mmCIF file of C-alpha atoms and ligand atoms in Angstrom:
data_model
loop_
_atom_site.group_PDB
_atom_site.id
_atom_site.type_symbol
_atom_site.label_atom_id
_atom_site.label_comp_id
_atom_site.label_asym_id
_atom_site.label_seq_id
_atom_site.Cartn_x
_atom_site.Cartn_y
_atom_site.Cartn_z
ATOM 1 C CA MET B 1 19.368 -67.755 15.830
ATOM 2 C CA GLY B 2 18.237 -67.806 19.428
ATOM 3 C CA GLN B 3 21.652 -67.419 21.050
ATOM 4 C CA PRO B 4 24.394 -64.822 20.684
ATOM 5 C CA THR B 5 26.379 -65.277 17.552
ATOM 6 C CA ASP B 6 30.164 -65.641 17.672
ATOM 7 C CA ILE B 7 30.461 -61.980 16.807
ATOM 8 C CA LEU B 8 28.720 -61.079 20.043
ATOM 9 C CA LYS B 9 30.822 -63.362 22.214
ATOM 10 C CA ASN B 10 33.344 -61.477 24.327
ATOM 11 C CA CYS B 11 31.982 -58.242 23.029
ATOM 12 C CA THR B 12 29.996 -56.006 25.347
ATOM 13 C CA PRO B 13 27.163 -54.386 23.404
ATOM 14 C CA ASP B 14 26.490 -50.681 23.794
ATOM 15 C CA ARG B 15 22.848 -51.311 24.452
ATOM 16 C CA ILE B 16 20.432 -54.132 25.218
ATOM 17 C CA PHE B 17 16.928 -54.193 23.746
ATOM 18 C CA LEU B 18 14.284 -56.256 25.511
ATOM 19 C CA VAL B 19 11.549 -57.469 23.184
ATOM 20 C CA GLY B 20 8.459 -59.587 23.732
ATOM 21 C CA PHE B 21 4.698 -59.478 23.935
ATOM 22 C CA MET B 22 2.782 -57.078 26.184
ATOM 23 C CA GLY B 23 3.021 -58.471 29.705
ATOM 24 C CA SER B 24 6.324 -60.261 29.197
ATOM 25 C CA GLY B 25 7.986 -58.026 31.805
ATOM 26 C CA LYS B 26 10.210 -55.922 29.545
ATOM 27 C CA THR B 27 9.886 -52.861 31.793
ATOM 28 C CA PHE B 28 9.927 -54.774 35.074
ATOM 29 C CA TYR B 29 12.992 -56.893 34.308
ATOM 30 C CA GLY B 30 14.595 -54.164 32.203
ATOM 31 C CA LYS B 31 14.795 -51.799 35.187
ATOM 32 C CA LYS B 32 16.257 -54.526 37.365
ATOM 33 C CA LEU B 33 18.725 -55.620 34.699
ATOM 34 C CA ALA B 34 19.916 -52.033 34.227
ATOM 35 C CA GLU B 35 20.405 -51.727 37.986
ATOM 36 C CA LYS B 36 22.475 -54.932 38.093
ATOM 37 C CA LEU B 37 24.649 -53.784 35.220
ATOM 38 C CA GLY B 38 24.934 -50.214 36.492
ATOM 39 C CA TRP B 39 23.472 -49.061 33.162
ATOM 40 C CA GLY B 40 20.795 -46.541 32.264
ATOM 41 C CA PHE B 41 17.228 -47.622 31.526
ATOM 42 C CA VAL B 42 14.779 -46.352 28.927
ATOM 43 C CA ASP B 43 11.183 -47.437 28.482
ATOM 44 C CA LEU B 44 10.294 -46.762 24.861
ATOM 45 C CA ASP B 45 6.573 -46.178 25.513
ATOM 46 C CA GLU B 46 7.418 -43.656 28.226
ATOM 47 C CA LYS B 47 9.837 -41.900 25.892
ATOM 48 C CA ILE B 48 7.103 -41.642 23.242
ATOM 49 C CA GLU B 49 4.615 -40.295 25.790
ATOM 50 C CA GLN B 50 7.091 -37.674 26.980
ATOM 51 C CA SER B 51 7.881 -36.362 23.521
ATOM 52 C CA ALA B 52 4.245 -36.465 22.338
ATOM 53 C CA GLY B 53 2.892 -34.971 25.564
ATOM 54 C CA MET B 54 0.148 -37.606 25.427
ATOM 55 C CA THR B 55 -0.378 -41.086 26.810
ATOM 56 C CA ILE B 56 -0.136 -44.054 24.438
ATOM 57 C CA ALA B 57 -3.923 -44.428 24.694
ATOM 58 C CA GLU B 58 -4.404 -40.759 23.716
ATOM 59 C CA ILE B 59 -2.017 -41.072 20.756
ATOM 60 C CA PHE B 60 -3.993 -44.056 19.444
ATOM 61 C CA GLU B 61 -7.289 -42.256 20.001
ATOM 62 C CA ASN B 62 -6.303 -38.857 18.593
ATOM 63 C CA ASP B 63 -3.870 -39.735 15.830
ATOM 64 C CA GLY B 64 -4.391 -43.432 15.128
ATOM 65 C CA HIS B 65 -2.360 -46.614 15.207
ATOM 66 C CA PHE B 66 -0.111 -45.820 12.263
ATOM 67 C CA SER B 67 0.874 -42.457 13.663
ATOM 68 C CA PHE B 68 1.861 -44.207 16.896
ATOM 69 C CA ARG B 69 4.093 -46.591 14.929
ATOM 70 C CA GLY B 70 5.857 -43.629 13.310
ATOM 71 C CA LEU B 71 6.535 -42.047 16.712
ATOM 72 C CA GLU B 72 7.703 -45.424 17.970
ATOM 73 C CA GLN B 73 10.187 -45.822 15.117
ATOM 74 C CA ALA B 74 11.552 -42.298 15.694
ATOM 75 C CA ALA B 75 11.929 -42.885 19.457
ATOM 76 C CA LEU B 76 13.628 -46.232 18.841
ATOM 77 C CA ARG B 77 16.116 -44.700 16.433
ATOM 78 C CA GLU B 78 17.040 -42.086 19.039
ATOM 79 C CA THR B 79 18.069 -44.863 21.411
ATOM 80 C CA PHE B 80 20.734 -46.001 18.918
ATOM 81 C CA TYR B 81 22.826 -43.077 20.202
ATOM 82 C CA PHE B 82 22.547 -44.109 23.857
ATOM 83 C CA THR B 83 25.319 -46.163 25.404
ATOM 84 C CA LYS B 84 25.275 -48.545 28.358
ATOM 85 C CA THR B 85 21.494 -48.541 28.256
ATOM 86 C CA VAL B 86 18.819 -51.198 28.620
ATOM 87 C CA ILE B 87 15.819 -50.372 26.424
ATOM 88 C CA ALA B 88 12.402 -51.913 27.081
ATOM 89 C CA THR B 89 10.616 -51.762 23.730
ATOM 90 C CA GLY B 90 6.836 -51.885 23.188
ATOM 91 C CA GLY B 91 5.438 -55.288 22.218
ATOM 92 C CA GLY B 92 4.790 -54.206 18.630
ATOM 93 C CA ALA B 93 8.017 -52.275 18.067
ATOM 94 C CA PRO B 94 10.000 -55.133 16.441
ATOM 95 C CA CYS B 95 7.110 -55.878 14.086
ATOM 96 C CA TYR B 96 6.961 -52.609 12.129
ATOM 97 C CA PHE B 97 9.224 -51.065 9.487
ATOM 98 C CA GLU B 98 12.820 -52.333 9.705
ATOM 99 C CA ASN B 99 12.863 -51.936 13.489
ATOM 100 C CA MET B 100 13.994 -55.476 14.268
ATOM 101 C CA ALA B 101 16.843 -55.405 11.732
ATOM 102 C CA GLU B 102 17.935 -51.994 12.983
ATOM 103 C CA MET B 103 17.963 -53.148 16.610
ATOM 104 C CA LEU B 104 20.006 -56.207 15.616
ATOM 105 C CA GLU B 105 22.570 -53.878 14.101
ATOM 106 C CA ASN B 106 22.613 -51.574 17.093
ATOM 107 C CA GLY B 107 22.801 -53.852 20.085
ATOM 108 C CA LEU B 108 21.957 -57.109 21.743
ATOM 109 C CA ILE B 109 18.292 -58.100 21.590
ATOM 110 C CA ILE B 110 16.880 -60.365 24.265
ATOM 111 C CA TYR B 111 13.459 -61.911 23.638
ATOM 112 C CA LEU B 112 11.566 -62.542 26.875
ATOM 113 C CA LYS B 113 9.646 -65.591 25.711
ATOM 114 C CA THR B 114 6.488 -66.025 27.758
ATOM 115 C CA PRO B 115 3.612 -68.521 27.413
ATOM 116 C CA PRO B 116 0.174 -67.085 26.484
ATOM 117 C CA ARG B 117 -1.433 -68.177 29.779
ATOM 118 C CA LEU B 118 1.119 -66.162 31.791
ATOM 119 C CA LEU B 119 0.741 -63.144 29.497
ATOM 120 C CA ALA B 120 -3.059 -63.296 29.848
ATOM 121 C CA ALA B 121 -2.874 -63.602 33.645
ATOM 122 C CA ARG B 122 -0.610 -60.557 33.846
ATOM 123 C CA LEU B 123 -2.606 -58.472 31.384
ATOM 124 C CA VAL B 124 -6.052 -58.914 32.934
ATOM 125 C CA GLY B 125 -6.706 -55.687 34.829
ATOM 126 C CA GLU B 126 -3.768 -53.976 33.090
ATOM 127 C CA GLN B 127 -5.633 -53.362 29.839
ATOM 128 C CA ASN B 128 -6.558 -49.695 30.153
ATOM 129 C CA LYS B 129 -3.211 -48.243 29.125
ATOM 130 C CA ARG B 130 -2.897 -50.698 26.224
ATOM 131 C CA PRO B 131 -5.223 -49.594 23.411
ATOM 132 C CA LEU B 132 -4.946 -52.834 21.428
ATOM 133 C CA ILE B 133 -6.515 -54.851 24.243
ATOM 134 C CA THR B 134 -8.516 -52.306 26.241
ATOM 135 C CA LYS B 135 -11.935 -53.519 25.217
ATOM 136 C CA LEU B 136 -11.303 -57.269 25.208
ATOM 137 C CA ALA B 137 -13.063 -59.625 27.612
ATOM 138 C CA GLU B 138 -10.874 -62.243 29.295
ATOM 139 C CA ASN B 139 -11.552 -65.013 26.752
ATOM 140 C CA GLU B 140 -11.093 -62.588 23.844
ATOM 141 C CA LEU B 141 -7.804 -61.472 25.373
ATOM 142 C CA ARG B 142 -6.512 -65.052 25.442
ATOM 143 C CA ASP B 143 -7.482 -65.564 21.775
ATOM 144 C CA PHE B 144 -5.935 -62.230 20.796
ATOM 145 C CA ILE B 145 -2.638 -63.142 22.470
ATOM 146 C CA LYS B 146 -2.484 -66.543 20.774
ATOM 147 C CA MET B 147 -3.340 -65.110 17.369
ATOM 148 C CA GLN B 148 -0.859 -62.232 17.612
ATOM 149 C CA LEU B 149 1.876 -64.509 18.881
ATOM 150 C CA THR B 150 1.635 -66.751 15.825
ATOM 151 C CA VAL B 151 2.711 -63.742 13.772
ATOM 152 C CA ARG B 152 4.974 -61.934 16.221
ATOM 153 C CA GLN B 153 6.852 -64.908 17.634
ATOM 154 C CA GLU B 154 8.728 -65.420 14.416
ATOM 155 C CA ILE B 155 9.928 -61.815 14.490
ATOM 156 C CA TYR B 156 10.809 -61.832 18.204
ATOM 157 C CA GLY B 157 12.679 -65.102 17.615
ATOM 158 C CA LYS B 158 15.235 -63.298 15.463
ATOM 159 C CA ALA B 159 16.730 -61.891 18.684
ATOM 160 C CA GLN B 160 20.315 -62.932 19.381
ATOM 161 C CA MET B 161 19.187 -64.267 22.754
ATOM 162 C CA VAL B 162 15.911 -65.967 23.681
ATOM 163 C CA ILE B 163 15.170 -66.505 27.372
ATOM 164 C CA SER B 164 12.022 -68.325 28.495
ATOM 165 C CA GLN B 165 9.957 -67.862 31.629
ATOM 166 C CA SER B 166 7.025 -69.958 32.775
ATOM 167 C CA LYS B 167 5.916 -68.232 35.995
ATOM 168 C CA ASN B 168 6.250 -65.012 37.966
ATOM 169 C CA ASP B 169 9.678 -65.418 39.457
ATOM 170 C CA LEU B 170 12.449 -62.973 40.243
ATOM 171 C CA ALA B 171 14.909 -65.769 39.432
ATOM 172 C CA PHE B 172 14.197 -64.915 35.787
ATOM 173 C CA LEU B 173 16.517 -61.956 36.241
ATOM 174 C CA ASP B 174 19.291 -64.326 37.358
ATOM 175 C CA LYS B 175 18.598 -66.416 34.259
ATOM 176 C CA ILE B 176 19.098 -63.350 32.065
ATOM 177 C CA MET B 177 22.341 -62.482 33.888
ATOM 178 C CA GLU B 178 23.569 -66.092 33.613
ATOM 179 C CA ASN B 179 22.996 -66.064 29.866
ATOM 180 C CA LEU B 180 24.877 -62.802 29.514
ATOM 181 C CA ARG B 181 27.791 -64.237 31.490
ATOM 182 C CA LEU B 182 27.702 -67.578 29.704
ATOM 183 C CA PHE B 183 28.390 -65.862 26.450
ATOM 184 C CA ASN B 184 30.894 -63.524 28.041
ATOM 185 C CA VAL B 185 28.838 -60.549 27.038
ATOM 186 C CA PHE B 186 29.622 -59.326 30.569
HETATM 187 C C1 S3P U 1 1.865 -52.568 21.922
HETATM 188 C C2 S3P U 1 2.470 -52.731 23.137
HETATM 189 C C3 S3P U 1 2.536 -51.667 24.157
HETATM 190 C C4 S3P U 1 2.466 -50.280 23.497
HETATM 191 C C5 S3P U 1 1.296 -50.181 22.592
HETATM 192 C C6 S3P U 1 1.282 -51.258 21.496
HETATM 193 C C7 S3P U 1 1.815 -53.714 20.972
HETATM 194 O O1 S3P U 1 3.749 -51.777 24.915
HETATM 195 O O2 S3P U 1 3.659 -50.016 22.788
HETATM 196 O O3 S3P U 1 0.135 -50.279 23.381
HETATM 197 O O4 S3P U 1 1.612 -53.487 19.764
HETATM 198 O O5 S3P U 1 2.031 -54.858 21.426
HETATM 199 P P1 S3P U 1 4.004 -52.902 26.057
HETATM 200 O O6 S3P U 1 4.484 -54.140 25.374
HETATM 201 O O7 S3P U 1 5.073 -52.289 26.900
HETATM 202 O O8 S3P U 1 2.726 -53.098 26.785
#
């Protein structure tokens, strides 16, 4: 685990899924990665909002958490038909149903591994559109991240590729590209 398996070497995947905690930069780096590759880009949360006609916050408020996870699974499965596409998943997407196993079967998963202090720094002030953390004070947010990561990290870690970042740095994109080249994925 952690690096592309032999099967992936020399084999360009049809799609790349970016996974990781809220604030790990899946959308930010996903857009840039897609641009570099000349691929399409899909943000899973945006896709859910478009088909539901509601924001993520409204879906949680009106229909509840579990309903959101159902919509998330359906939207994720639709992406399995897209080709040459980078997909930024929501932080919880790999952790429900068989989503992680299904993504592993349908593309290359890259886990954007990010330390809790960097996640917290990025998420402060960005909480409103994220119902799970909207009401948390700064210290509660840090505890929430640490607690959730103890559970989620193990799931994220099943990705074929794990790439770590420790600060805000555009060079992280180069690191992702280097890893893709190193394993001849591109
Ligand atoms: C969630 C992460 C969010 C969004 C929803 C739930 C989670 O996506 O899907 O608020 O469970 O971690 P981002 O990771 O893009 O913020």
